[in-house]
Amino acid sequence: MLKLGNLIEEDIFLLDFDSLDDCHSWQENYMFHLINNEFKLFKIGIPFSHKNELIDLVNIFLKTSEIKGSYFIYFNITCDTKLLKLVESNPLEINDKKVFLLPQKNVQYSKFSSDFWDMNLLGYSIKILKCDGMKECQNTPKTINKYLLKGAQIGITGSNKHSFGLLHKRRITQLFQDNSIDFWITETINQRDNSYLQEIKLKTELLISALKK
């Protein structure tokens, strides 16, 4: 049976306020997730707000892992964030002009559309993290295509924690078939959480289905 790591090039996991509550459990859970799903590569996202206390911890994890990994800094953005000012003020956190953005749930495309276009013209590669966590995209999944047209790349989790409603699986399948998903993000790494198994199962089914076409 194909494992998720045979279907996705690399795993991406974001450290956030929830996973930071217990430093040891996320490391143990994440290593089990990587090994059990046979991933060959992985990336860990570190929130800009906690970079000082987390970079050393993540570097230790990377050095002790037998699987090749790296990290990136991501920025939490709200409706009030000025994107151009954000990237100009933090050049050290933006490697190779790759900007990782995690929008707040209530962020709307119209608020940032012009900034996305300007950033694209300036040569920035914009990565929208957990696009399925945005209310606007949950209600109108086609909104995701607007970000794509502005040059952004889209990452979603596929997790029921960021639900598209009763048609959750069908809508994610449609996004996948429309090439609206550039990369997958692991939302849950706690194997005791029922949503973890659901998330792995959904991604695996979609990717295996795509291989058969």
Tab-separated table of C-alpha atoms in Angstrom:
chain	number	residue	atom	x	y	z
A	1	MET	CA	0.000	0.000	0.000
A	2	LEU	CA	1.285	3.440	-0.953
A	3	LYS	CA	2.063	5.719	1.966
A	4	LEU	CA	1.478	9.465	1.918
A	5	GLY	CA	5.221	10.056	1.693
A	6	ASN	CA	5.281	8.130	-1.591
A	7	LEU	CA	2.673	10.513	-3.018
A	8	ILE	CA	3.773	13.913	-1.690
A	9	GLU	CA	7.292	15.176	-2.314
A	10	GLU	CA	7.783	16.669	1.144
A	11	ASP	CA	5.783	17.163	4.310
A	12	ILE	CA	5.120	20.668	5.622
A	13	PHE	CA	4.151	21.340	9.230
A	14	LEU	CA	3.597	24.703	10.890
A	15	LEU	CA	4.487	25.230	14.504
A	16	ASP	CA	1.771	27.377	16.036
A	17	PHE	CA	0.472	28.462	19.424
A	18	ASP	CA	-1.259	25.114	20.025
A	19	SER	CA	1.757	22.947	19.236
A	20	LEU	CA	4.029	25.135	21.349
A	21	ASP	CA	2.266	24.217	24.585
A	22	ASP	CA	4.306	21.045	24.890
A	23	CYS	CA	7.767	21.207	23.281
A	24	HIS	CA	8.457	17.486	23.561
A	25	SER	CA	5.137	16.113	22.329
A	26	TRP	CA	5.227	17.892	18.967
A	27	GLN	CA	8.716	16.560	18.287
A	28	GLU	CA	7.788	12.980	19.175
A	29	ASN	CA	4.496	13.114	17.305
A	30	TYR	CA	5.993	14.738	14.245
A	31	MET	CA	8.879	12.287	13.987
A	32	PHE	CA	6.416	9.380	14.226
A	33	HIS	CA	4.289	11.018	11.513
A	34	LEU	CA	7.285	11.412	9.187
A	35	ILE	CA	8.540	7.856	9.691
A	36	ASN	CA	5.133	6.163	9.623
A	37	ASN	CA	4.172	7.887	6.380
A	38	GLU	CA	7.622	7.302	4.812
A	39	PHE	CA	8.397	10.935	4.000
A	40	LYS	CA	11.807	11.613	2.451
A	41	LEU	CA	11.794	15.387	3.028
A	42	PHE	CA	10.075	17.836	5.346
A	43	LYS	CA	9.837	21.519	6.182
A	44	ILE	CA	8.855	23.095	9.501
A	45	GLY	CA	7.274	26.536	9.516
A	46	ILE	CA	8.284	28.802	12.397
A	47	PRO	CA	6.021	31.758	13.248
A	48	PHE	CA	7.850	35.080	12.987
A	49	SER	CA	6.461	36.072	16.390
A	50	HIS	CA	8.290	33.153	18.093
A	51	LYS	CA	11.366	32.800	15.910
A	52	ASN	CA	13.893	33.699	18.612
A	53	GLU	CA	12.826	30.945	20.985
A	54	LEU	CA	12.126	28.307	18.326
A	55	ILE	CA	14.952	28.398	15.787
A	56	ASP	CA	17.466	26.664	18.082
A	57	LEU	CA	14.895	24.032	19.097
A	58	VAL	CA	13.984	23.295	15.479
A	59	ASN	CA	17.654	23.149	14.461
A	60	ILE	CA	18.256	20.464	17.103
A	61	PHE	CA	15.287	18.513	15.722
A	62	LEU	CA	16.685	18.807	12.185
A	63	LYS	CA	20.145	17.622	13.250
A	64	THR	CA	18.811	14.567	15.113
A	65	SER	CA	16.437	13.555	12.319
A	66	GLU	CA	17.541	10.915	9.810
A	67	ILE	CA	15.088	12.455	7.333
A	68	LYS	CA	16.273	15.547	5.460
A	69	GLY	CA	14.507	18.640	6.756
A	70	SER	CA	14.638	22.418	6.802
A	71	TYR	CA	12.651	25.318	8.202
A	72	PHE	CA	11.163	28.590	7.029
A	73	ILE	CA	9.760	31.651	8.759
A	74	TYR	CA	6.113	32.470	8.177
A	75	PHE	CA	4.115	35.585	8.963
A	76	ASN	CA	0.645	35.627	10.517
A	77	ILE	CA	-1.372	38.256	8.682
A	78	THR	CA	-4.558	40.044	9.696
A	79	CYS	CA	-6.867	42.391	7.815
A	80	ASP	CA	-4.680	45.293	8.970
A	81	THR	CA	-1.338	43.919	7.777
A	82	LYS	CA	0.513	46.006	5.192
A	83	LEU	CA	2.167	43.329	3.082
A	84	LEU	CA	4.668	45.468	1.208
A	85	LYS	CA	5.820	47.063	4.446
A	86	LEU	CA	6.052	43.605	6.017
A	87	VAL	CA	8.420	42.197	3.402
A	88	GLU	CA	10.521	45.344	3.187
A	89	SER	CA	10.955	45.407	6.977
A	90	ASN	CA	12.012	41.763	7.332
A	91	PRO	CA	14.520	40.897	4.582
A	92	LEU	CA	16.464	38.451	6.792
A	93	GLU	CA	13.380	36.266	7.309
A	94	ILE	CA	12.606	36.056	3.587
A	95	ASN	CA	15.008	33.708	1.797
A	96	ASP	CA	15.166	33.787	-2.017
A	97	LYS	CA	12.204	36.192	-1.989
A	98	LYS	CA	9.868	33.395	-0.832
A	99	VAL	CA	7.203	34.873	1.458
A	100	PHE	CA	5.149	32.483	3.587
A	101	LEU	CA	1.875	33.985	4.829
A	102	LEU	CA	-0.661	32.459	7.216
A	103	PRO	CA	-3.874	34.506	6.946
A	104	GLN	CA	-6.231	34.963	9.864
A	105	LYS	CA	-9.595	33.290	9.400
A	106	ASN	CA	-11.428	36.523	8.524
A	107	VAL	CA	-8.884	37.835	5.981
A	108	GLN	CA	-10.485	38.660	2.624
A	109	TYR	CA	-8.900	38.613	-0.811
A	110	SER	CA	-10.081	42.113	-1.743
A	111	LYS	CA	-8.055	43.598	1.119
A	112	PHE	CA	-4.737	42.386	-0.302
A	113	SER	CA	-5.277	41.860	-4.036
A	114	SER	CA	-3.252	44.903	-5.137
A	115	ASP	CA	-0.407	44.061	-2.713
A	116	PHE	CA	-0.210	40.503	-4.067
A	117	TRP	CA	0.102	41.844	-7.585
A	118	ASP	CA	2.801	44.379	-6.626
A	119	MET	CA	4.770	41.725	-4.731
A	120	ASN	CA	4.598	39.428	-7.734
A	121	LEU	CA	5.947	42.201	-9.983
A	122	LEU	CA	8.788	42.772	-7.504
A	123	GLY	CA	9.789	39.138	-7.839
A	124	TYR	CA	8.426	37.766	-4.569
A	125	SER	CA	7.092	34.224	-4.541
A	126	ILE	CA	4.032	34.262	-2.280
A	127	LYS	CA	2.980	31.116	-0.427
A	128	ILE	CA	-0.497	31.199	1.142
A	129	LEU	CA	-0.577	28.735	4.040
A	130	LYS	CA	-3.745	26.913	5.118
A	131	CYS	CA	-5.925	28.647	2.570
A	132	ASP	CA	-8.724	26.280	3.622
A	133	GLY	CA	-8.672	27.937	7.041
A	134	MET	CA	-9.977	31.216	5.606
A	135	LYS	CA	-13.721	31.731	5.967
A	136	GLU	CA	-14.022	33.380	2.565
A	137	CYS	CA	-12.400	30.405	0.841
A	138	GLN	CA	-14.529	27.930	2.782
A	139	ASN	CA	-17.726	29.685	1.704
A	140	THR	CA	-16.589	30.277	-1.883
A	141	PRO	CA	-13.757	27.892	-2.817
A	142	LYS	CA	-13.305	29.602	-6.204
A	143	THR	CA	-11.827	32.543	-4.274
A	144	ILE	CA	-8.645	30.479	-4.091
A	145	ASN	CA	-8.232	30.889	-7.856
A	146	LYS	CA	-8.019	34.668	-7.396
A	147	TYR	CA	-4.861	34.205	-5.322
A	148	LEU	CA	-3.466	31.894	-8.000
A	149	LEU	CA	-4.089	34.489	-10.699
A	150	LYS	CA	-2.088	37.005	-8.656
A	151	GLY	CA	0.908	34.671	-8.711
A	152	ALA	CA	0.481	33.113	-5.265
A	153	GLN	CA	0.972	29.430	-4.503
A	154	ILE	CA	-1.659	27.705	-2.400
A	155	GLY	CA	-1.218	25.253	0.443
A	156	ILE	CA	-4.157	23.554	2.166
A	157	THR	CA	-4.468	20.943	4.880
A	158	GLY	CA	-7.488	18.948	3.755
A	159	SER	CA	-8.371	18.616	7.425
A	160	ASN	CA	-11.937	18.694	8.714
A	161	LYS	CA	-10.683	21.247	11.223
A	162	HIS	CA	-10.879	23.680	8.288
A	163	SER	CA	-14.092	22.376	6.806
A	164	PHE	CA	-15.720	23.228	3.500
A	165	GLY	CA	-18.970	21.983	5.044
A	166	LEU	CA	-21.016	18.930	4.084
A	167	LEU	CA	-19.290	18.766	0.690
A	168	HIS	CA	-15.812	18.938	2.247
A	169	LYS	CA	-14.291	16.009	0.354
A	170	ARG	CA	-15.983	16.878	-2.950
A	171	ARG	CA	-14.819	20.496	-2.840
A	172	ILE	CA	-11.227	19.572	-2.045
A	173	THR	CA	-11.328	16.977	-4.828
A	174	GLN	CA	-12.511	19.664	-7.236
A	175	LEU	CA	-9.769	22.070	-6.140
A	176	PHE	CA	-7.223	19.295	-6.637
A	177	GLN	CA	-8.554	18.414	-10.094
A	178	ASP	CA	-8.517	22.107	-11.065
A	179	ASN	CA	-4.812	22.327	-10.062
A	180	SER	CA	-5.696	24.925	-7.420
A	181	ILE	CA	-3.557	23.204	-4.773
A	182	ASP	CA	0.214	23.659	-5.029
A	183	PHE	CA	1.236	21.907	-1.820
A	184	TRP	CA	-0.242	20.132	1.197
A	185	ILE	CA	0.260	21.100	4.827
A	186	THR	CA	-0.051	18.702	7.742
A	187	GLU	CA	-2.529	20.107	10.234
A	188	THR	CA	-2.658	17.363	12.864
A	189	ILE	CA	0.288	15.260	14.033
A	190	ASN	CA	-1.295	13.733	17.145
A	191	GLN	CA	-2.109	10.161	16.107
A	192	ARG	CA	-4.619	9.878	18.956
A	193	ASP	CA	-6.707	12.620	17.379
A	194	ASN	CA	-9.425	11.198	15.101
A	195	SER	CA	-8.973	14.107	12.693
A	196	TYR	CA	-5.389	12.950	12.073
A	197	LEU	CA	-6.522	9.674	10.498
A	198	GLN	CA	-9.225	11.456	8.495
A	199	GLU	CA	-6.700	13.958	7.149
A	200	ILE	CA	-4.204	11.262	6.092
A	201	LYS	CA	-6.963	9.172	4.535
A	202	LEU	CA	-8.388	12.034	2.468
A	203	LYS	CA	-5.028	13.133	1.068
A	204	THR	CA	-4.008	9.571	0.257
A	205	GLU	CA	-7.294	8.830	-1.534
A	206	LEU	CA	-7.101	12.001	-3.638
A	207	LEU	CA	-3.486	11.493	-4.657
A	208	ILE	CA	-3.895	7.794	-5.481
A	209	SER	CA	-6.989	8.659	-7.526
A	210	ALA	CA	-4.990	11.251	-9.470
A	211	LEU	CA	-2.256	8.700	-10.242
A	212	LYS	CA	-4.798	6.330	-11.775
A	213	LYS	CA	-6.028	8.927	-14.277
